[in-house]
Amino acid sequence: MGVGPHAYKEMPALELDRVCRDFVTPAGRTYRAIEDISLAVEAGAFVAIVGPSGCGKSTLLNVAAGLLPPSSGRVRVDGVDLVGLNRRATYMFQQDALLPWKTVRDNVALGLTLAGVARAESHARADAWLARVGLTAFTAHYPAQLSGGMRKRVTMAQNWIIDRGLMLMDEPFSALDVHTRQRMESELLALWDEATAELAENAENNHALRAQRAPRFKRTVLFVTHDLEEAIALADEVVVLSAGPASRIVARHPVTLDRPRDLMELRTTTAFVDLYRALWAVLREEVVKSQRHA
Amino acid sequence: MRKNGEKSEVGSLKSADRSDFRLQASRFRRASVVAWQILVGVVALALWQGLVSLKLLDPFFVSRPSDIARRIATWIASGTLWPHLIVTLEESLLGLVVGAALGIALGFVFARSPMVARVFDPYIKMLNAIPRVVLAPLFLLWFGLGIWSKVALAVTLVFFVMFFSTYQGVRDASQVLIDNVRMLGATERQLVRHVLVPSALTWIFSSLHTSLGFAMVGAVVGEYLGSTRGLGYVISQAEGTFDTTGVFAGMTILGVVVVIVSAAVTRLERWLLRWKRDER
C-alpha cells in the first residue's frame, strides 16, 4: 500500500469496509452510487480520490463523514465503528460553507465557540489562524466581501483550528481560477507539512510526548477531486474510482514524489509526467464510459 | 458602505477613488428620490384642494386638505389626539409582539418536525381563511371592550404572516451550511442558534413590514367595531356624524405613524442583516 514518508505504522485513521450506498430516485427506483468500496487510509497519509464526474466521490466522502450512513458495509475511524457523525474529521465542502452572517473572525472561531471555548480565547486563536493564512486585515469582514480564494482560506482556517486528525475535502478548490487554485494547493500542502513537521519534532524531543500528542498533530487527508493533476501533485496515494452508477475502486497508485513539493515546478518534472501517464491510462477509460452514459 | 479595495487581494488607491465616487452617486440618488416623493405628495394634495375649490368635488364627501391639516393641528394643540394614538400604538405593538412570538415559535416547530406540519396543515389553512372582521365581535365578547380584544385581533393577523415566513425561512436554510456547522461540532440547539435562526431572520424581517401594517389594521378595526378609545374609535365617531374631515384626519395620522414606524423597522433590519449588504 502506498503511504507517504510521514506515515506511522498503526491502525488506519479511516477504514471503509465493503461500503455500498444506495439512493431512491424520484421515480422510486434504487440507484447505487458506490459499490463495495474497501479502502484503508493510514494515519498521516494524504490520499486523493479521482474519478469522472458523477462517480459517487462526494457520496464516499459523506459516508466517511457520517453525514450519510452506508447502505451496507462498515466505516471504522481509528479502529472504532462509526456511529452518527464522524467527530474526528473536518469536512471542507465544494460549495461555500461559511456562515454569511458571521464575520471572518467569528467564522474561523466557530468550531471553538461550539465547543464552549471562552470568547477571548477563541478570538485570539482565530486571529492567530487568520494571520497564518494572511487575512489579518479582514477579520471584521463578512464572507460576501471576500474573493473566492480568500473565502477558501477562511474555510481552511475554520477547519484547521479545531485540530482534528482526519480532513475530508470535497473538490475544495474546483471553483477557483487556475492560479488561485495552485496557490491554495500550495498553502494546503504547507499547512499539512507544517503539522507533520511539528509532529516529527515532538517525536524527536520527547517520546512520551509523542505517544501522548501524536494523534493531535497527525493529519490524515482524504481529498476528492476530478483533476488528476491536482491529485498527483498533492497526494501520497491516488485512488481511481470507476464511472457511476455503482462506482468501485479500479486502481490505487502510490505517489512517490519527494516532499515538500514545489507545485510551481512539479508538474513539468519527468517523475510527475510518468505518473500522470500511468494513471491517466486508467482514468481515461472511466471518463469515456461516464461520457457514454451521459 | 461598500469598500471596493476589499474585493481585490491588494487594495489600491484607484478603487478608493471609485468608492468615493459611488458614495456621492448614491447620495445624489437618494436625494432625488426624496425630492420626487415630496413632489408627488404636493401635486396630489394640490389637485385635491384645487378640485374641491373649483367645486368639481363636494367637500361634504371628500373634505379638503387644508381642513384636514387644520383639524390635525387642533387635535395636536388641544392634546386630544395623544391618548387615542397611544392606545392604538400600544395595541398594535402588543399584537405585533405576541403574534410574532407565537408565529415564529410555531413556524420553527412546524419546520423542524414534518409530522406536526402535516397533521396541522389543514387546520392552519382553515384558521387563516377566516375573515378577521367576523372574529372581532367574538373577541369583544371574550376579552371585553378594553385593549385586549384589539390585541387579539392584531395577533390573528400578524401570527400567520410570521408563521409562514418563519416556516419558509427555516426550511430554506442551506444544507451545506447545516452540514458544515454539524461537522464543526454543533449540537442540535447550536444548529438552531447559529444557522436556522439567522437564516430565518431574513424571511422574518422581510415580513416584519407587512406584519406591522397588519398589526395596525387589527388594532384600528377592533377599535372601530367597539371601543371607547383609539384612532379607530376617533374615525368611527367622525363617521357617525358625517364628519369626513375627521375621518380623513384620522386616516392621515394612521398613515404617517405607519411610515415612521416602518422607517424604524428598516433601520433595525439593516443593522441586523448588515452581512447581506455587500453580497454580490
Coordinates of C-alpha atoms in Angstrom, one line a residue:
Chain A
M1 CA 0.0 0.0 0.0
G2 CA 1.4 3.4 -0.9
V3 CA 1.8 5.6 2.1
G4 CA 3.8 8.7 2.4
P5 CA 7.1 9.4 4.3
H6 CA 5.1 10.8 7.2
A7 CA 3.1 7.7 7.8
Y8 CA 3.3 5.8 11.0
K9 CA 2.6 2.1 11.5
E10 CA -0.6 1.8 13.4
M11 CA -4.3 1.2 12.7
P12 CA -5.8 3.1 9.8
A13 CA -7.2 6.5 10.5
L14 CA -10.1 5.6 8.3
E15 CA -11.3 2.3 7.0
L16 CA -14.1 1.7 4.6
D17 CA -15.1 -2.0 4.6
R18 CA -17.2 -3.1 1.6
V19 CA -19.3 0.0 1.7
C20 CA -22.3 0.4 -0.6
R21 CA -24.6 3.3 -0.7
D22 CA -28.0 3.4 -2.4
F23 CA -30.4 6.2 -3.1
V24 CA -34.0 6.1 -4.0
T25 CA -34.6 8.1 -7.2
P26 CA -37.7 10.3 -7.6
A27 CA -39.1 7.6 -9.9
G28 CA -38.9 5.1 -7.0
R29 CA -36.1 3.1 -8.3
T30 CA -32.9 2.3 -6.4
Y31 CA -29.7 4.0 -7.5
R32 CA -26.5 2.6 -6.3
A33 CA -23.9 5.4 -6.0
I34 CA -20.9 3.4 -4.7
E35 CA -20.4 -0.3 -4.5
D36 CA -18.2 -2.5 -2.4
I37 CA -15.7 0.2 -1.6
S38 CA -12.9 -1.0 0.7
L39 CA -10.3 1.5 1.5
A40 CA -7.9 1.9 4.4
V41 CA -6.2 5.3 4.9
E42 CA -3.2 5.2 7.1
A43 CA -2.9 7.9 9.7
G44 CA -0.8 10.8 8.4
A45 CA -1.4 9.9 4.8
F46 CA -2.7 12.2 2.1
V47 CA -4.9 10.2 -0.2
A48 CA -6.6 11.6 -3.3
I49 CA -9.6 10.1 -4.9
V50 CA -10.2 10.8 -8.5
G51 CA -12.9 9.8 -10.9
P52 CA -15.1 11.1 -13.6
S53 CA -18.0 13.4 -12.6
G54 CA -21.0 11.7 -11.1
C55 CA -18.9 8.7 -9.9
G56 CA -20.0 9.0 -6.3
K57 CA -16.9 10.7 -4.9
S58 CA -18.9 13.0 -2.7
T59 CA -21.1 10.1 -1.6
L60 CA -18.0 8.3 -0.4
L61 CA -16.8 11.4 1.5
N62 CA -20.2 11.9 3.0
V63 CA -20.2 8.3 4.2
A64 CA -16.7 8.8 5.7
A65 CA -18.0 12.0 7.4
G66 CA -21.0 10.2 8.9
L67 CA -23.4 12.5 7.1
L68 CA -24.7 9.6 5.2
P69 CA -24.9 6.1 6.7
P70 CA -23.7 3.3 4.4
S71 CA -26.4 1.1 3.0
S72 CA -24.2 -1.8 3.7
G73 CA -20.6 -2.3 4.8
R74 CA -18.9 -0.6 7.7
V75 CA -16.9 2.5 8.4
R76 CA -14.2 2.5 11.1
V77 CA -12.4 5.6 12.4
D78 CA -9.2 4.9 14.3
G79 CA -10.4 1.3 14.6
V80 CA -13.8 2.1 16.1
D81 CA -17.1 1.6 14.2
L82 CA -18.5 4.9 13.2
V83 CA -21.9 5.8 14.6
G84 CA -23.5 9.1 13.6
L85 CA -21.3 12.0 12.7
N86 CA -17.5 11.5 12.4
R87 CA -16.3 13.6 15.3
R88 CA -12.7 13.0 14.4
A89 CA -13.0 14.6 11.0
T90 CA -13.4 18.0 9.5
Y91 CA -15.0 18.5 6.1
M92 CA -14.2 21.1 3.5
F93 CA -17.1 21.3 1.1
Q94 CA -17.1 22.1 -2.6
Q95 CA -19.6 24.9 -2.1
D96 CA -19.1 27.9 0.2
A97 CA -20.0 26.8 3.7
L98 CA -19.0 29.9 5.7
L99 CA -21.9 31.4 7.6
P100 CA -22.7 34.6 5.7
W101 CA -24.0 36.4 8.8
K102 CA -20.8 35.9 10.8
T103 CA -17.6 37.9 10.4
V104 CA -14.5 36.2 9.2
R105 CA -13.2 36.0 12.7
D106 CA -16.4 34.5 14.1
N107 CA -16.4 32.0 11.2
V108 CA -12.9 30.8 12.0
A109 CA -13.6 30.7 15.7
L110 CA -16.9 28.8 15.1
G111 CA -15.7 25.4 16.0
L112 CA -14.2 26.7 19.2
T113 CA -17.3 28.6 20.1
L114 CA -19.4 25.5 19.6
A115 CA -17.1 23.6 21.9
G116 CA -17.6 26.2 24.6
V117 CA -14.2 27.9 24.4
A118 CA -14.3 31.4 26.0
R119 CA -14.8 34.2 23.6
A120 CA -11.5 36.0 24.3
E121 CA -9.5 32.8 23.8
S122 CA -11.4 31.7 20.7
H123 CA -10.9 35.1 19.1
A124 CA -7.2 35.1 19.9
R125 CA -6.8 31.7 18.4
A126 CA -8.9 32.7 15.3
D127 CA -6.7 35.8 14.9
A128 CA -3.6 33.7 15.0
W129 CA -5.0 31.4 12.3
L130 CA -6.1 34.4 10.2
A131 CA -2.5 35.7 10.4
R132 CA -1.3 32.3 9.3
V133 CA -3.5 32.4 6.2
G134 CA -2.7 36.1 5.5
L135 CA -6.1 37.6 6.3
T136 CA -5.3 39.7 9.3
A137 CA -6.7 42.8 7.6
F138 CA -10.1 41.1 7.0
T139 CA -11.1 39.7 10.4
A140 CA -14.1 42.0 10.7
H141 CA -15.3 41.5 7.2
Y142 CA -18.2 39.3 6.1
P143 CA -17.7 36.4 3.7
A144 CA -19.6 38.2 1.0
Q145 CA -17.0 40.9 1.0
L146 CA -14.1 38.5 0.2
S147 CA -12.8 36.9 -3.0
G148 CA -13.3 33.2 -3.7
G149 CA -9.7 32.4 -2.8
M150 CA -9.9 34.4 0.4
R151 CA -13.1 32.5 1.4
K152 CA -11.3 29.2 0.8
R153 CA -8.5 30.3 3.1
V154 CA -11.0 31.3 5.8
T155 CA -12.6 27.9 5.4
M156 CA -9.2 26.2 5.8
A157 CA -8.6 28.2 9.0
Q158 CA -12.1 27.3 10.2
N159 CA -11.3 23.6 9.8
W160 CA -7.7 23.6 11.0
I161 CA -8.4 25.5 14.1
I162 CA -10.4 22.6 15.6
D163 CA -7.5 20.4 15.1
R164 CA -8.9 17.0 14.1
G165 CA -6.9 14.2 12.8
L166 CA -8.9 13.5 9.6
M167 CA -9.5 16.1 7.0
L168 CA -12.1 15.3 4.3
M169 CA -12.0 17.6 1.3
D170 CA -14.6 17.6 -1.5
E171 CA -13.1 19.3 -4.5
P172 CA -12.4 22.3 -2.3
F173 CA -10.7 24.4 -4.9
S174 CA -12.6 23.4 -8.0
A175 CA -14.5 26.7 -8.2
L176 CA -11.3 28.8 -8.3
D177 CA -9.3 30.0 -11.2
V178 CA -6.2 28.1 -12.2
H179 CA -3.7 30.4 -10.5
T180 CA -5.6 31.0 -7.2
R181 CA -6.2 27.3 -7.2
Q182 CA -2.5 26.4 -7.4
R183 CA -1.8 28.9 -4.7
M184 CA -4.4 27.4 -2.4
E185 CA -3.0 23.9 -3.1
S186 CA 0.5 25.1 -2.1
E187 CA -0.9 26.7 1.1
L188 CA -2.7 23.5 1.9
L189 CA 0.4 21.4 1.5
A190 CA 2.4 23.9 3.5
L191 CA -0.1 23.7 6.4
W192 CA 0.0 19.9 6.2
D193 CA 3.8 19.7 6.1
E194 CA 4.0 22.1 9.0
A195 CA 1.7 19.9 11.1
T196 CA 3.6 16.8 10.3
A197 CA 6.9 18.6 10.9
E198 CA 5.7 19.6 14.3
L199 CA 4.9 16.0 14.9
A200 CA 8.3 14.8 13.9
E201 CA 10.0 17.4 16.1
N202 CA 7.9 16.4 19.0
A203 CA 8.7 12.8 18.4
E204 CA 12.4 13.5 18.4
N205 CA 12.4 15.6 21.5
N206 CA 10.2 13.5 23.7
H207 CA 8.9 10.0 23.2
A208 CA 6.4 10.3 25.9
L209 CA 5.1 13.5 24.4
R210 CA 4.9 11.8 21.1
A211 CA 2.8 8.9 22.4
Q212 CA 0.6 11.4 24.1
R213 CA 0.1 14.0 21.5
A214 CA 1.0 12.4 18.2
P215 CA -2.7 11.8 17.1
R216 CA -3.4 15.5 17.6
F217 CA -0.8 16.6 15.1
K218 CA -1.1 13.8 12.6
R219 CA -3.3 15.0 9.9
T220 CA -4.8 12.4 7.5
V221 CA -6.3 13.8 4.4
L222 CA -8.9 12.3 2.1
F223 CA -9.1 14.6 -0.9
V224 CA -11.7 14.2 -3.6
T225 CA -11.1 15.8 -7.0
H226 CA -11.8 15.2 -10.6
D227 CA -8.5 16.7 -11.6
L228 CA -5.8 14.0 -11.9
E229 CA -3.0 16.7 -11.9
E230 CA -4.2 18.0 -8.6
A231 CA -4.4 14.6 -7.1
I232 CA -0.9 13.6 -8.1
A233 CA 0.6 17.0 -7.0
L234 CA -0.9 16.8 -3.5
A235 CA -1.2 13.2 -2.5
D236 CA 0.8 10.2 -1.3
E237 CA -1.6 7.9 -3.0
V238 CA -4.2 8.2 -5.8
V239 CA -7.3 6.1 -5.8
V240 CA -9.2 5.9 -9.1
L241 CA -13.0 5.3 -9.0
S242 CA -14.9 3.9 -11.9
A243 CA -17.7 5.7 -13.7
G244 CA -21.0 5.6 -11.9
P245 CA -23.5 4.2 -11.2
A246 CA -22.1 1.6 -8.7
S247 CA -18.6 3.0 -8.7
R248 CA -15.8 0.8 -7.5
I249 CA -12.2 1.3 -6.9
V250 CA -10.4 0.5 -10.2
A251 CA -6.8 1.5 -9.3
R252 CA -4.7 2.5 -6.4
H253 CA -1.3 4.1 -7.1
P254 CA 1.3 5.4 -4.8
V255 CA 2.8 8.8 -5.5
T256 CA 6.5 8.7 -4.5
L257 CA 7.4 12.3 -5.2
D258 CA 9.6 13.9 -2.6
R259 CA 8.2 16.4 0.0
P260 CA 8.0 19.2 0.4
R261 CA 6.8 19.7 -3.2
D262 CA 7.2 22.8 -5.2
L263 CA 3.9 22.9 -7.0
M264 CA 5.0 25.6 -9.4
E265 CA 7.7 23.3 -10.9
L266 CA 6.4 19.8 -10.0
R267 CA 4.1 19.4 -13.0
T268 CA 6.8 19.5 -15.5
T269 CA 9.2 17.0 -13.9
T270 CA 9.5 13.6 -15.6
A271 CA 8.6 11.8 -12.5
F272 CA 5.3 13.7 -12.4
V273 CA 4.6 13.2 -16.1
D274 CA 5.3 9.5 -15.9
L275 CA 2.9 9.1 -13.0
Y276 CA 0.3 11.2 -14.8
R277 CA 0.5 9.0 -17.9
A278 CA 0.2 5.8 -15.9
L279 CA -2.9 7.0 -14.0
W280 CA -4.5 8.7 -17.0
A281 CA -4.5 5.4 -18.9
V282 CA -6.8 4.1 -16.2
L283 CA -8.8 7.2 -15.6
R284 CA -9.4 7.9 -19.3
E285 CA -11.3 4.7 -19.7
E286 CA -13.7 5.7 -16.9
V287 CA -14.1 9.2 -18.2
V288 CA -15.0 7.8 -21.6
K289 CA -17.5 5.4 -20.0
S290 CA -19.1 8.2 -18.0
Q291 CA -19.5 10.3 -21.1
R292 CA -21.1 7.5 -22.9
H293 CA -23.7 7.2 -20.1
A294 CA -24.4 10.9 -20.2
Chain B
M1 CA -20.9 51.0 2.9
R2 CA -19.1 49.2 0.3
K3 CA -15.3 49.4 0.3
N4 CA -14.1 48.4 -3.0
G5 CA -10.5 47.6 -2.1
E6 CA -11.6 44.6 -0.2
K7 CA -12.5 42.6 -3.2
S8 CA -9.1 42.6 -4.8
E9 CA -6.4 40.9 -2.9
V10 CA -4.5 44.1 -2.6
G11 CA -6.4 47.3 -2.0
S12 CA -5.4 50.1 -4.4
L13 CA -5.8 53.8 -4.5
K14 CA -7.8 53.7 -7.6
S15 CA -10.6 51.7 -6.0
A16 CA -10.7 54.1 -3.1
D17 CA -11.4 56.9 -5.5
R18 CA -14.1 54.8 -7.1
S19 CA -15.8 54.1 -3.8
D20 CA -15.8 57.8 -3.1
F21 CA -17.5 58.4 -6.4
R22 CA -20.0 55.7 -5.7
L23 CA -20.9 57.1 -2.3
Q24 CA -21.6 60.5 -3.9
A25 CA -23.6 58.9 -6.7
S26 CA -25.8 57.0 -4.2
R27 CA -26.3 60.1 -2.0
F28 CA -27.4 62.0 -5.1
R29 CA -29.8 59.2 -6.0
R30 CA -31.3 59.2 -2.5
A31 CA -31.8 63.0 -2.6
S32 CA -33.5 62.8 -5.9
V33 CA -35.9 60.1 -4.7
V34 CA -36.9 62.2 -1.7
A35 CA -37.4 65.2 -4.0
W36 CA -39.7 63.1 -6.2
Q37 CA -41.6 61.8 -3.2
I38 CA -42.3 65.3 -2.0
L39 CA -43.3 66.4 -5.4
V40 CA -45.8 63.5 -5.8
G41 CA -47.4 64.4 -2.4
V42 CA -47.6 68.1 -3.1
V43 CA -49.2 67.6 -6.6
A44 CA -51.7 65.1 -5.3
L45 CA -52.8 67.4 -2.4
A46 CA -52.9 70.5 -4.7
L47 CA -55.0 68.6 -7.1
W48 CA -57.4 67.5 -4.4
Q49 CA -57.6 71.1 -2.9
G50 CA -58.0 72.6 -6.4
L51 CA -60.8 70.2 -7.4
V52 CA -62.7 71.0 -4.2
S53 CA -62.1 74.8 -4.6
L54 CA -63.4 74.6 -8.2
K55 CA -66.5 72.8 -6.9
L56 CA -65.8 69.8 -9.0
L57 CA -65.7 67.7 -5.8
D58 CA -68.1 68.2 -2.9
P59 CA -66.2 68.8 0.4
F60 CA -69.0 67.1 2.3
F61 CA -67.9 63.8 0.8
V62 CA -64.1 64.2 0.5
S63 CA -63.3 67.1 2.7
R64 CA -60.3 69.2 1.7
P65 CA -56.6 69.0 2.6
S66 CA -56.5 72.4 4.3
D67 CA -59.4 71.5 6.5
I68 CA -57.8 68.1 7.4
A69 CA -54.5 69.8 8.2
R70 CA -56.3 72.3 10.4
R71 CA -58.2 69.5 12.2
I72 CA -55.0 67.6 12.9
A73 CA -53.3 70.8 14.2
T74 CA -56.3 71.4 16.5
W75 CA -56.1 67.8 17.8
I76 CA -52.4 68.1 18.5
A77 CA -52.7 71.6 20.1
S78 CA -55.6 70.6 22.3
G79 CA -53.9 67.3 23.2
T80 CA -57.0 65.2 22.4
L81 CA -55.0 63.2 19.9
W82 CA -52.4 61.7 22.1
P83 CA -54.4 59.4 24.4
H84 CA -56.1 57.8 21.3
L85 CA -52.8 57.5 19.4
I86 CA -51.0 56.0 22.4
V87 CA -53.8 53.4 22.9
T88 CA -53.7 52.4 19.2
L89 CA -49.9 52.1 19.2
E90 CA -50.0 50.1 22.4
E91 CA -52.5 47.6 20.9
S92 CA -50.5 47.3 17.7
L93 CA -47.3 46.8 19.4
L94 CA -48.7 44.2 21.8
G95 CA -50.4 42.5 18.8
L96 CA -47.1 42.5 16.9
V97 CA -45.0 41.2 19.7
V98 CA -47.4 38.4 20.7
G99 CA -48.3 37.5 17.2
A100 CA -44.7 37.4 16.1
A101 CA -43.6 35.4 19.1
L102 CA -46.3 32.8 18.5
G103 CA -45.8 32.8 14.8
I104 CA -42.0 32.4 15.0
A105 CA -42.2 29.7 17.7
L106 CA -44.8 27.7 15.8
G107 CA -43.1 28.2 12.5
F108 CA -39.9 26.7 13.9
V109 CA -41.8 23.7 15.4
F110 CA -43.5 23.0 12.1
A111 CA -40.3 23.4 10.1
R112 CA -38.4 21.1 12.4
S113 CA -41.0 18.4 12.7
P114 CA -42.6 17.4 9.4
M115 CA -45.1 15.1 11.1
V116 CA -46.6 18.0 13.1
A117 CA -46.6 20.1 10.0
R118 CA -48.5 17.5 8.0
V119 CA -51.1 16.9 10.7
F120 CA -51.9 20.5 11.4
D121 CA -51.6 21.7 7.8
P122 CA -55.4 21.7 7.0
Y123 CA -56.3 23.4 10.3
I124 CA -53.8 26.2 9.8
K125 CA -55.2 26.8 6.4
M126 CA -58.8 26.8 7.8
L127 CA -57.9 29.3 10.5
N128 CA -56.0 31.5 8.1
A129 CA -59.1 31.6 5.8
I130 CA -61.4 33.1 8.5
P131 CA -62.1 36.8 7.8
R132 CA -60.9 38.6 10.8
V133 CA -63.9 41.0 10.9
V134 CA -66.0 38.1 11.8
L135 CA -63.8 37.4 14.8
A136 CA -64.0 40.9 16.1
P137 CA -67.4 40.6 17.9
L138 CA -66.3 37.3 19.4
F139 CA -63.2 38.8 20.8
L140 CA -65.2 41.7 22.2
L141 CA -67.3 39.1 23.9
W142 CA -64.3 37.2 25.2
F143 CA -61.9 39.9 26.1
G144 CA -64.2 42.9 26.7
L145 CA -64.2 46.5 25.4
G146 CA -60.6 47.2 26.5
I147 CA -57.3 46.8 24.6
W148 CA -57.1 43.0 24.7
S149 CA -59.9 42.4 22.2
K150 CA -57.9 44.6 19.8
V151 CA -54.6 42.9 20.6
A152 CA -56.2 39.6 19.9
L153 CA -57.4 40.8 16.5
A154 CA -54.0 42.1 15.6
V155 CA -52.5 38.8 16.8
T156 CA -54.6 36.8 14.4
L157 CA -53.4 38.8 11.5
V158 CA -49.7 39.0 12.5
F159 CA -49.4 35.4 13.5
F160 CA -50.0 33.9 10.1
V161 CA -47.6 36.2 8.3
M162 CA -44.9 35.4 10.8
F163 CA -45.7 31.8 10.9
F164 CA -45.4 31.2 7.2
S165 CA -42.3 33.3 6.7
T166 CA -40.5 31.6 9.6
Y167 CA -41.5 28.2 8.3
Q168 CA -40.2 29.1 4.9
G169 CA -37.1 30.6 6.3
V170 CA -36.1 27.6 8.3
R171 CA -36.9 25.2 5.5
D172 CA -34.9 27.3 3.2
A173 CA -31.7 27.1 5.2
S174 CA -28.8 25.9 3.1
Q175 CA -28.0 22.2 3.6
V176 CA -24.3 22.8 3.1
L177 CA -24.3 25.4 5.9
I178 CA -26.1 22.9 8.2
D179 CA -23.7 20.1 7.3
N180 CA -20.7 22.3 7.8
V181 CA -21.8 23.5 11.2
R182 CA -22.6 20.0 12.3
M183 CA -19.2 18.8 11.2
L184 CA -17.7 21.6 13.2
G185 CA -19.4 20.1 16.3
A186 CA -22.7 21.8 16.6
T187 CA -25.4 20.3 18.8
E188 CA -29.0 20.5 17.6
R189 CA -29.5 23.6 19.7
Q190 CA -26.4 25.3 18.4
L191 CA -27.5 24.4 14.9
V192 CA -30.8 26.3 15.5
R193 CA -29.0 29.3 17.0
H194 CA -26.1 29.6 14.5
V195 CA -27.8 28.6 11.3
L196 CA -31.5 28.2 11.4
V197 CA -32.4 31.4 13.3
P198 CA -30.2 33.7 11.3
S199 CA -31.4 32.1 8.1
A200 CA -35.0 32.5 9.1
L201 CA -34.3 36.1 10.2
T202 CA -34.0 37.2 6.6
W203 CA -37.5 36.0 5.9
I204 CA -38.9 37.1 9.2
F205 CA -37.6 40.6 8.7
S206 CA -38.8 40.9 5.2
S207 CA -42.3 40.1 6.6
L208 CA -42.0 42.4 9.5
H209 CA -43.1 45.4 7.4
T210 CA -46.3 43.5 6.4
S211 CA -46.8 42.4 9.9
L212 CA -46.5 45.9 11.3
G213 CA -49.2 47.1 8.8
F214 CA -51.4 44.2 9.8
A215 CA -51.0 44.9 13.5
M216 CA -52.2 48.4 13.0
V217 CA -55.1 47.3 10.8
G218 CA -56.1 44.7 13.5
A219 CA -56.0 47.4 16.3
V220 CA -57.9 50.0 14.3
V221 CA -60.6 47.7 13.0
G222 CA -61.0 46.4 16.6
E223 CA -61.4 49.9 17.9
Y224 CA -63.7 50.8 15.0
L225 CA -66.1 47.9 15.9
G226 CA -66.3 48.6 19.6
S227 CA -64.2 50.7 21.9
T228 CA -64.0 53.9 23.8
R229 CA -60.5 55.0 22.8
G230 CA -58.0 54.8 19.9
L231 CA -57.8 56.1 16.4
G232 CA -60.3 53.6 15.2
Y233 CA -62.7 55.0 17.7
V234 CA -62.0 58.6 16.6
I235 CA -62.7 57.6 13.0
S236 CA -65.9 55.8 13.8
Q237 CA -67.1 58.7 15.9
A238 CA -66.4 61.1 13.0
E239 CA -68.2 58.8 10.5
G240 CA -71.2 58.7 12.9
T241 CA -71.6 62.4 12.5
F242 CA -70.8 62.5 8.7
D243 CA -67.6 64.4 9.6
T244 CA -65.5 63.5 6.6
T245 CA -62.7 65.8 7.7
G246 CA -62.4 63.9 11.0
V247 CA -62.3 60.6 9.1
F248 CA -59.6 61.7 6.7
A249 CA -57.6 63.3 9.6
G250 CA -57.7 60.0 11.4
M251 CA -56.6 58.1 8.4
T252 CA -53.8 60.6 7.7
I253 CA -52.4 60.2 11.2
L254 CA -52.6 56.4 10.9
G255 CA -50.6 56.6 7.6
V256 CA -48.0 58.9 9.0
V257 CA -47.5 56.7 12.0
V258 CA -47.0 53.6 9.8
V259 CA -44.4 55.4 7.7
I260 CA -42.4 56.5 10.7
V261 CA -42.5 53.1 12.4
S262 CA -41.7 51.3 9.2
A263 CA -38.6 53.5 8.8
A264 CA -37.5 52.4 12.2
V265 CA -38.0 48.8 11.3
T266 CA -36.0 49.3 8.1
R267 CA -33.1 50.7 10.2
L268 CA -33.3 47.8 12.6
E269 CA -33.4 45.4 9.7
R270 CA -30.4 47.0 8.0
W271 CA -28.4 46.6 11.2
L272 CA -29.4 43.0 11.8
L273 CA -28.9 42.0 8.2
R274 CA -25.7 44.0 7.8
W275 CA -23.8 41.0 6.5
K276 CA -26.1 41.0 3.4
R277 CA -25.3 44.4 2.2
D278 CA -22.2 43.7 0.3
E279 CA -23.4 40.5 -1.3
R280 CA -22.9 40.3 -4.9

